[in-house]
N, CA, C and O atoms as a printed pandas DataFrame, in Angstrom:
     atom_number atom_name residue_name chain_id  residue_number  x_coord  y_coord  z_coord
0              1         N          ILE        A               1    0.811   -1.323    0.051
1              2        CA          ILE        A               1   -0.136   -0.012   -0.138
2              3         C          ILE        A               1    0.736    1.340    0.007
3              4         O          ILE        A               1    0.444    2.376   -0.590
4              5         N          PHE        A               2    1.718    1.219    0.774
5              6        CA          PHE        A               2    2.986    2.314    0.712
6              7         C          PHE        A               2    3.552    2.468   -0.607
7              8         O          PHE        A               2    3.967    3.626   -0.587
8              9         N          GLY        A               3    3.782    2.040   -1.606
9             10        CA          GLY        A               3    4.450    1.841   -2.604
10            11         C          GLY        A               3    3.004    2.994   -3.434
11            12         O          GLY        A               3    3.051    4.211   -3.613
12            13         N          THR        A               4    2.115    2.237   -3.703
13            14        CA          THR        A               4    0.909    2.983   -4.430
14            15         C          THR        A               4    0.998    4.365   -3.378
15            16         O          THR        A               4    1.442    5.409   -3.855
16            17         N          ALA        A               5    0.719    4.338   -2.464
17            18        CA          ALA        A               5    0.465    6.320   -1.963
18            19         C          ALA        A               5    1.371    7.033   -2.411
19            20         O          ALA        A               5    1.120    8.191   -2.746
20            21         N          LEU        A               6    3.490    6.146   -2.594
21            22        CA          LEU        A               6    4.099    7.233   -2.732
22            23         C          LEU        A               6    4.126    7.203   -4.332
23            24         O          LEU        A               6    4.858    7.922   -5.011
24            25         N          PHE        A               7    3.485    6.540   -4.684
25            26        CA          PHE        A               7    3.554    6.428   -6.593
26            27         C          PHE        A               7    2.394    7.808   -6.906
27            28         O          PHE        A               7    2.479    8.683   -7.768
28            29         N          ALA        A               8    1.442    7.618   -5.966
29            30        CA          ALA        A               8   -0.081    8.453   -6.746
30            31         C          ALA        A               8    0.489    9.756   -6.007
31            32         O          ALA        A               8    0.529   10.710   -6.785
32            33         N          VAL        A               9    1.004   10.098   -4.534
33            34        CA          VAL        A               9    1.380   11.554   -4.425
34            35         C          VAL        A               9    2.542   11.758   -5.404
35            36         O          VAL        A               9    2.478   12.963   -5.646
36            37         N          SER        A              10    3.566   11.255   -6.099
37            38        CA          SER        A              10    3.993   11.662   -7.226
38            39         C          SER        A              10    3.846   11.743   -8.480
39            40         O          SER        A              10    4.655   12.109   -9.332
40            41         N          MET        A              11    2.724   11.370   -8.589
41            42        CA          MET        A              11    2.423   11.602  -10.495
42            43         C          MET        A              11    1.286   12.609  -10.049
43            44         O          MET        A              11    1.308   13.647  -10.711
44            45         N          VAL        A              12    0.106   12.537   -8.895
45            46        CA          VAL        A              12   -0.699   13.871   -9.216
46            47         C          VAL        A              12    0.389   15.215   -8.715
47            48         O          VAL        A              12    0.484   16.127   -9.537
48            49         N          SER        A              13    1.028   15.323   -7.678
49            50        CA          SER        A              13    1.764   16.544   -8.091
50            51         C          SER        A              13    2.726   16.918   -9.333
51            52         O          SER        A              13    3.075   18.020   -9.754
52            53         N          ASN        A              14    3.050   15.534   -9.795
53            54        CA          ASN        A              14    3.886   16.068  -11.086
54            55         C          ASN        A              14    3.096   16.939  -12.138
55            56         O          ASN        A              14    3.298   17.985  -12.755
56            57         N          THR        A              15    2.046   15.946  -12.033
57            58        CA          THR        A              15    0.584   16.423  -12.636
58            59         C          THR        A              15    0.297   17.979  -13.050
59            60         O          THR        A              15    0.307   18.752  -14.008
60            61         N          ILE        A              16    0.048   17.894  -11.725
61            62        CA          ILE        A              16   -0.323   19.024  -11.426
62            63         C          ILE        A              16    0.743   20.368  -11.366
63            64         O          ILE        A              16    0.157   21.445  -11.478
64            65         N          LEU        A              17    1.891   20.428  -11.242
65            66        CA          LEU        A              17    2.924   21.083  -11.376
66            67         C          LEU        A              17    3.151   21.428  -12.681
67            68         O          LEU        A              17    3.291   22.593  -13.051
68            69         N          ASN        A              18    3.229   19.660  -14.002
69            70        CA          ASN        A              18    3.529   20.472  -15.126
70            71         C          ASN        A              18    2.554   21.408  -15.664
71            72         O          ASN        A              18    2.773   22.386  -16.379
72            73         N          TYR        A              19    1.249   20.894  -15.142
73            74        CA          TYR        A              19    0.175   22.297  -15.788
74            75         C          TYR        A              19    0.543   23.453  -15.793
75            76         O          TYR        A              19    0.505   24.143  -16.812
76            77         N          VAL        A              20    0.969   23.876  -14.647
77            78        CA          VAL        A              20    1.162   24.806  -14.128
78            79         C          VAL        A              20    2.485   25.709  -14.385
79            80         O          VAL        A              20    2.632   26.930  -14.323
80            81         N          LEU        A              21    3.449   24.605  -14.714
81            82        CA          LEU        A              21    4.747   25.598  -15.348
82            83         C          LEU        A              21    5.135   25.766  -16.767
83            84         O          LEU        A              21    5.689   26.676  -17.384
84            85         N          ILE        A              22    4.568   24.353  -17.161
85            86        CA          ILE        A              22    4.600   24.331  -19.316
86            87         C          ILE        A              22    3.625   25.762  -19.244
87            88         O          ILE        A              22    3.988   26.775  -19.840
88            89         N          PHE        A              23    2.788   25.734  -18.720
89            90        CA          PHE        A              23    1.411   26.628  -19.457
90            91         C          PHE        A              23    1.304   28.013  -18.459
91            92         O          PHE        A              23    0.553   28.951  -18.729
92            93         N          GLY        A              24    2.019   27.981  -17.490
93            94        CA          GLY        A              24    1.575   29.484  -16.994
94            95         C          GLY        A              24    0.972   29.706  -15.803
95            96         O          GLY        A              24    1.212   30.636  -15.033
96            97         N          LYS        A              25   -0.096   28.526  -15.618
97            98        CA          LYS        A              25   -1.526   28.675  -14.546
98            99         C          LYS        A              25   -0.970   28.993  -13.311
99           100         O          LYS        A              25    0.028   28.552  -12.741
100          101         N          PHE        A              26   -2.092   30.149  -12.880
101          102        CA          PHE        A              26   -1.739   30.385  -11.478
102          103         C          PHE        A              26   -1.103   31.167  -11.324
103          104         O          PHE        A              26   -0.675   31.277  -10.174
104          105         N          GLY        A              27   -0.619   32.248  -12.421
105          106        CA          GLY        A              27    0.085   33.215  -12.030
106          107         C          GLY        A              27    1.670   32.993  -11.928
107          108         O          GLY        A              27    2.401   33.853  -11.437
108          109         N          MET        A              28    2.036   32.050  -12.316
109          110        CA          MET        A              28    3.103   31.510  -12.843
110          111         C          MET        A              28    3.648   31.798  -14.275
111          112         O          MET        A              28    2.782   32.052  -15.113
112          113         N          PRO        A              29    5.097   31.800  -14.735
113          114        CA          PRO        A              29    5.254   32.084  -15.495
114          115         C          PRO        A              29    5.479   30.969  -16.502
115          116         O          PRO        A              29    6.126   29.951  -16.255
116          117         N          GLU        A              30    4.656   31.360  -18.115
117          118        CA          GLU        A              30    5.100   29.748  -19.054
118          119         C          GLU        A              30    6.413   29.477  -19.251
119          120         O          GLU        A              30    7.083   30.092  -20.080
120          121         N          MET        A              31    6.738   28.818  -18.727
121          122        CA          MET        A              31    8.343   27.997  -19.263
122          123         C          MET        A              31    8.458   26.879  -20.037
123          124         O          MET        A              31    9.497   26.246  -19.851
124          125         N          GLY        A              32    7.734   26.470  -20.813
125          126        CA          GLY        A              32    7.702   25.196  -21.632
126          127         C          GLY        A              32    8.539   24.128  -20.922
127          128         O          GLY        A              32    8.547   24.287  -19.702
128          129         N          ILE        A              33    9.271   23.043  -21.383
129          130        CA          ILE        A              33    9.957   22.495  -21.073
130          131         C          ILE        A              33   10.631   22.311  -20.183
131          132         O          ILE        A              33   10.830   21.339  -19.455
132          133         N          ALA        A              34   11.288   24.026  -20.272
133          134        CA          ALA        A              34   11.627   24.018  -18.623
134          135         C          ALA        A              34   11.020   23.472  -17.466
135          136         O          ALA        A              34   11.460   22.780  -16.548
136          137         N          GLY        A              35    9.919   23.937  -17.721
137          138        CA          GLY        A              35    8.758   24.137  -16.113
138          139         C          GLY        A              35    8.971   22.401  -16.037
139          140         O          GLY        A              35    9.348   21.870  -14.992
140          141         N          ALA        A              36    8.608   21.433  -17.570
141          142        CA          ALA        A              36    8.515   20.377  -17.272
142          143         C          ALA        A              36    9.600   19.554  -16.559
143          144         O          ALA        A              36    9.118   18.521  -16.095
144          145         N          ALA        A              37   10.954   19.697  -16.322
145          146        CA          ALA        A              37   11.906   19.510  -15.835
146          147         C          ALA        A              37   12.038   19.947  -14.261
147          148         O          ALA        A              37   12.546   19.288  -13.354
148          149         N          LEU        A              38   11.391   21.345  -14.189
149          150        CA          LEU        A              38   11.668   21.965  -13.158
150          151         C          LEU        A              38    9.896   21.278  -12.685
151          152         O          LEU        A              38   10.275   21.007  -11.546
152          153         N          ALA        A              39    8.819   20.954  -12.675
153          154        CA          ALA        A              39    7.921   20.548  -12.060
154          155         C          ALA        A              39    8.212   19.013  -12.107
155          156         O          ALA        A              39    7.447   18.398  -11.364
156          157         N          SER        A              40    9.362   17.996  -12.965
157          158        CA          SER        A              40    9.722   16.680  -12.453
158          159         C          SER        A              40   10.825   16.466  -10.995
159          160         O          SER        A              40   10.915   15.449  -10.306
160          161         N          ALA        A              41   11.428   17.509  -10.858
161          162        CA          ALA        A              41   12.566   17.757   -9.730
162          163         C          ALA        A              41   11.376   18.245   -8.530
163          164         O          ALA        A              41   11.282   17.370   -7.669
164          165         N          PHE        A              42   10.620   19.218   -8.324
165          166        CA          PHE        A              42    9.566   19.525   -7.316
166          167         C          PHE        A              42    9.065   18.022   -7.071
167          168         O          PHE        A              42    9.290   17.302   -6.097
168          169         N          ALA        A              43    8.337   17.755   -8.206
169          170        CA          ALA        A              43    7.808   16.343   -7.178
170          171         C          ALA        A              43    8.275   15.211   -6.960
171          172         O          ALA        A              43    7.626   14.362   -6.350
172          173         N          GLU        A              44    9.725   14.959   -7.511
173          174        CA          GLU        A              44   11.026   14.022   -6.723
174          175         C          GLU        A              44   10.364   14.781   -5.411
175          176         O          GLU        A              44    9.400   14.329   -4.793
176          177         N          ALA        A              45   11.137   16.173   -5.053
177          178        CA          ALA        A              45   11.142   16.149   -3.476
178          179         C          ALA        A              45    9.610   16.255   -2.910
179          180         O          ALA        A              45    9.391   16.112   -1.707
180          181         N          ILE        A              46    9.175   16.362   -3.301
181          182        CA          ILE        A              46    7.780   15.977   -2.575
182          183         C          ILE        A              46    7.338   14.865   -2.302
183          184         O          ILE        A              46    6.506   14.637   -1.425
184          185         N          ALA        A              47    8.063   13.733   -3.324
185          186        CA          ALA        A              47    8.057   12.520   -2.874
186          187         C          ALA        A              47    8.372   11.748   -1.954
187          188         O          ALA        A              47    7.742   10.960   -1.250
188          189         N          MET        A              48   10.291   12.310   -2.096
189          190        CA          MET        A              48   10.749   12.199   -0.801
190          191         C          MET        A              48   10.397   12.343    0.499
191          192         O          MET        A              48   10.474   11.451    1.343
192          193         N          ILE        A              49    9.834   13.961    0.758
193          194        CA          ILE        A              49    9.667   14.222    1.925
194          195         C          ILE        A              49    7.926   13.262    2.353
195          196         O          ILE        A              49    7.505   13.097    3.498
196          197         N          PHE        A              50    7.362   12.876    1.309
197          198        CA          PHE        A              50    6.488   12.082    2.096
198          199         C          PHE        A              50    7.132   10.941    2.152
199          200         O          PHE        A              50    6.403   10.215    2.829
200          201         N          PHE        A              51    7.903   10.453    1.897
201          202        CA          PHE        A              51    8.623    8.935    1.966
202          203         C          PHE        A              51    9.216    9.210    3.538
203          204         O          PHE        A              51    8.972    8.464    4.486
204          205         N          THR        A              52    9.894   10.215    3.597
205          206        CA          THR        A              52   10.597   10.849    4.704
206          207         C          THR        A              52    9.830   10.860    6.131
207          208         O          THR        A              52   10.454   10.654    7.172
208          209         N          VAL        A              53    8.378   11.125    6.113
209          210        CA          VAL        A              53    7.574   11.559    7.246
210          211         C          VAL        A              53    6.997   10.109    7.293
211          212         O          VAL        A              53    6.600    9.756    8.403
212          213         N          PHE        A              54    6.901    9.333    6.410
213          214        CA          PHE        A              54    5.977    7.615    6.429
214          215         C          PHE        A              54    6.743    6.975    7.089
215          216         O          PHE        A              54    6.194    6.452    8.059
216          217         N          SER        A              55    8.104    6.721    6.964
217          218        CA          SER        A              55    9.128    6.436    7.508
218          219         C          SER        A              55    9.284    6.890    8.810
219          220         O          SER        A              55    9.218    6.120    9.767
220          221         N          LEU        A              56    9.426    7.723    8.887
221          222        CA          LEU        A              56    9.734    8.305   10.764
222          223         C          LEU        A              56    8.475    8.079   11.708
223          224         O          LEU        A              56    8.553    7.900   12.923
224          225         N          LYS        A              57    7.323    8.113   10.977
225          226        CA          LYS        A              57    5.846    7.570   12.113
226          227         C          LYS        A              57    5.601    6.106   12.176
227          228         O          LYS        A              57    5.307    5.440   13.168
228          229         N          ASN        A              58    5.776    5.708   10.910
229          230        CA          ASN        A              58    5.519    3.979   10.742
230          231         C          ASN        A              58    6.740    3.070   11.167
231          232         O          ASN        A              58    6.447    1.925   11.512
232          233         N          VAL        A              59    8.081    3.438   11.186
233          234        CA          VAL        A              59    9.404    2.318   11.254
234          235         C          VAL        A              59   10.241    2.299   12.743
235          236         O          VAL        A              59   10.956    3.166   13.244
236          237         N          ASP        A              60    9.909    1.143   13.167
237          238        CA          ASP        A              60   10.422    1.505   14.300
238          239         C          ASP        A              60   12.096    1.537   13.871
239          240         O          ASP        A              60   12.665    0.811   13.056
240          241         N          LEU        A              61   12.511    2.334   14.482
241          242        CA          LEU        A              61   13.870    3.350   14.344
242          243         C          LEU        A              61   14.962    2.153   15.443
243          244         O          LEU        A              61   16.047    1.679   15.104
244          245         N          LYS        A              62   14.298    1.943   16.647
245          246        CA          LYS        A              62   14.911    1.101   17.203
246          247         C          LYS        A              62   15.472   -0.177   17.247
247          248         O          LYS        A              62   16.390   -0.452   18.019
248          249         N          LYS        A              63   14.833   -1.210   16.237
249          250        CA          LYS        A              63   15.023   -2.217   15.485
250          251         C          LYS        A              63   16.345   -2.085   14.700
251          252         O          LYS        A              63   17.157   -2.984   14.478
252          253         N          TYR        A              64   16.413   -0.582   14.259
253          254        CA          TYR        A              64   17.977   -0.383   13.415
254          255         C          TYR        A              64   18.886    0.472   13.682
255          256         O          TYR        A              64   19.789    0.857   12.939
256          257         N          GLY        A              65   18.609    0.844   14.973
257          258        CA          GLY        A              65   19.676    0.819   15.235
258          259         C          GLY        A              65   19.902    2.419   15.555
259          260         O          GLY        A              65   20.833    2.909   16.194
260          261         N          PHE        A              66   19.057    2.938   15.082
261          262        CA          PHE        A              66   18.463    4.778   15.262
262          263         C          PHE        A              66   17.982    4.987   16.786
263          264         O          PHE        A              66   16.912    4.473   17.108
264          265         N          ASP        A              67   18.588    5.585   17.569
265          266        CA          ASP        A              67   17.899    5.882   18.597
266          267         C          ASP        A              67   17.282    7.519   18.631
267          268         O          ASP        A              67   18.042    8.295   19.210
268          269         N          VAL        A              68   16.119    8.080   18.133
269          270        CA          VAL        A              68   16.367    9.539   18.145
270          271         C          VAL        A              68   15.601    9.692   19.551
271          272         O          VAL        A              68   14.582    9.040   19.779
272          273         N          LYS        A              69   16.033   10.402   20.281
273          274        CA          LYS        A              69   15.758   11.250   21.020
274          275         C          LYS        A              69   15.609   12.640   21.351
275          276         O          LYS        A              69   15.217   12.969   22.471
C-alpha cells in the first residue's frame, strides 16, 4: 500500500506542477520544457518528503539502531 501511495503522490504532484509550470497557470510564468523539468524535480522532492515523514512515523527506528531522542 505504501508504494502505491508514494507513486500516487508523485504522479499527482507532477501532473499538477506540469500543467502550472509548462502553460503558466495560476500566476506562474509560461516555461515550456524547462517548466516540465522543474515540475519533475519538485515532484521528486515532494515524494521524498512524503517517504521521509511516512518512514519516521511508521518504522521502528530502534530496530535498526537509530535511537532518536
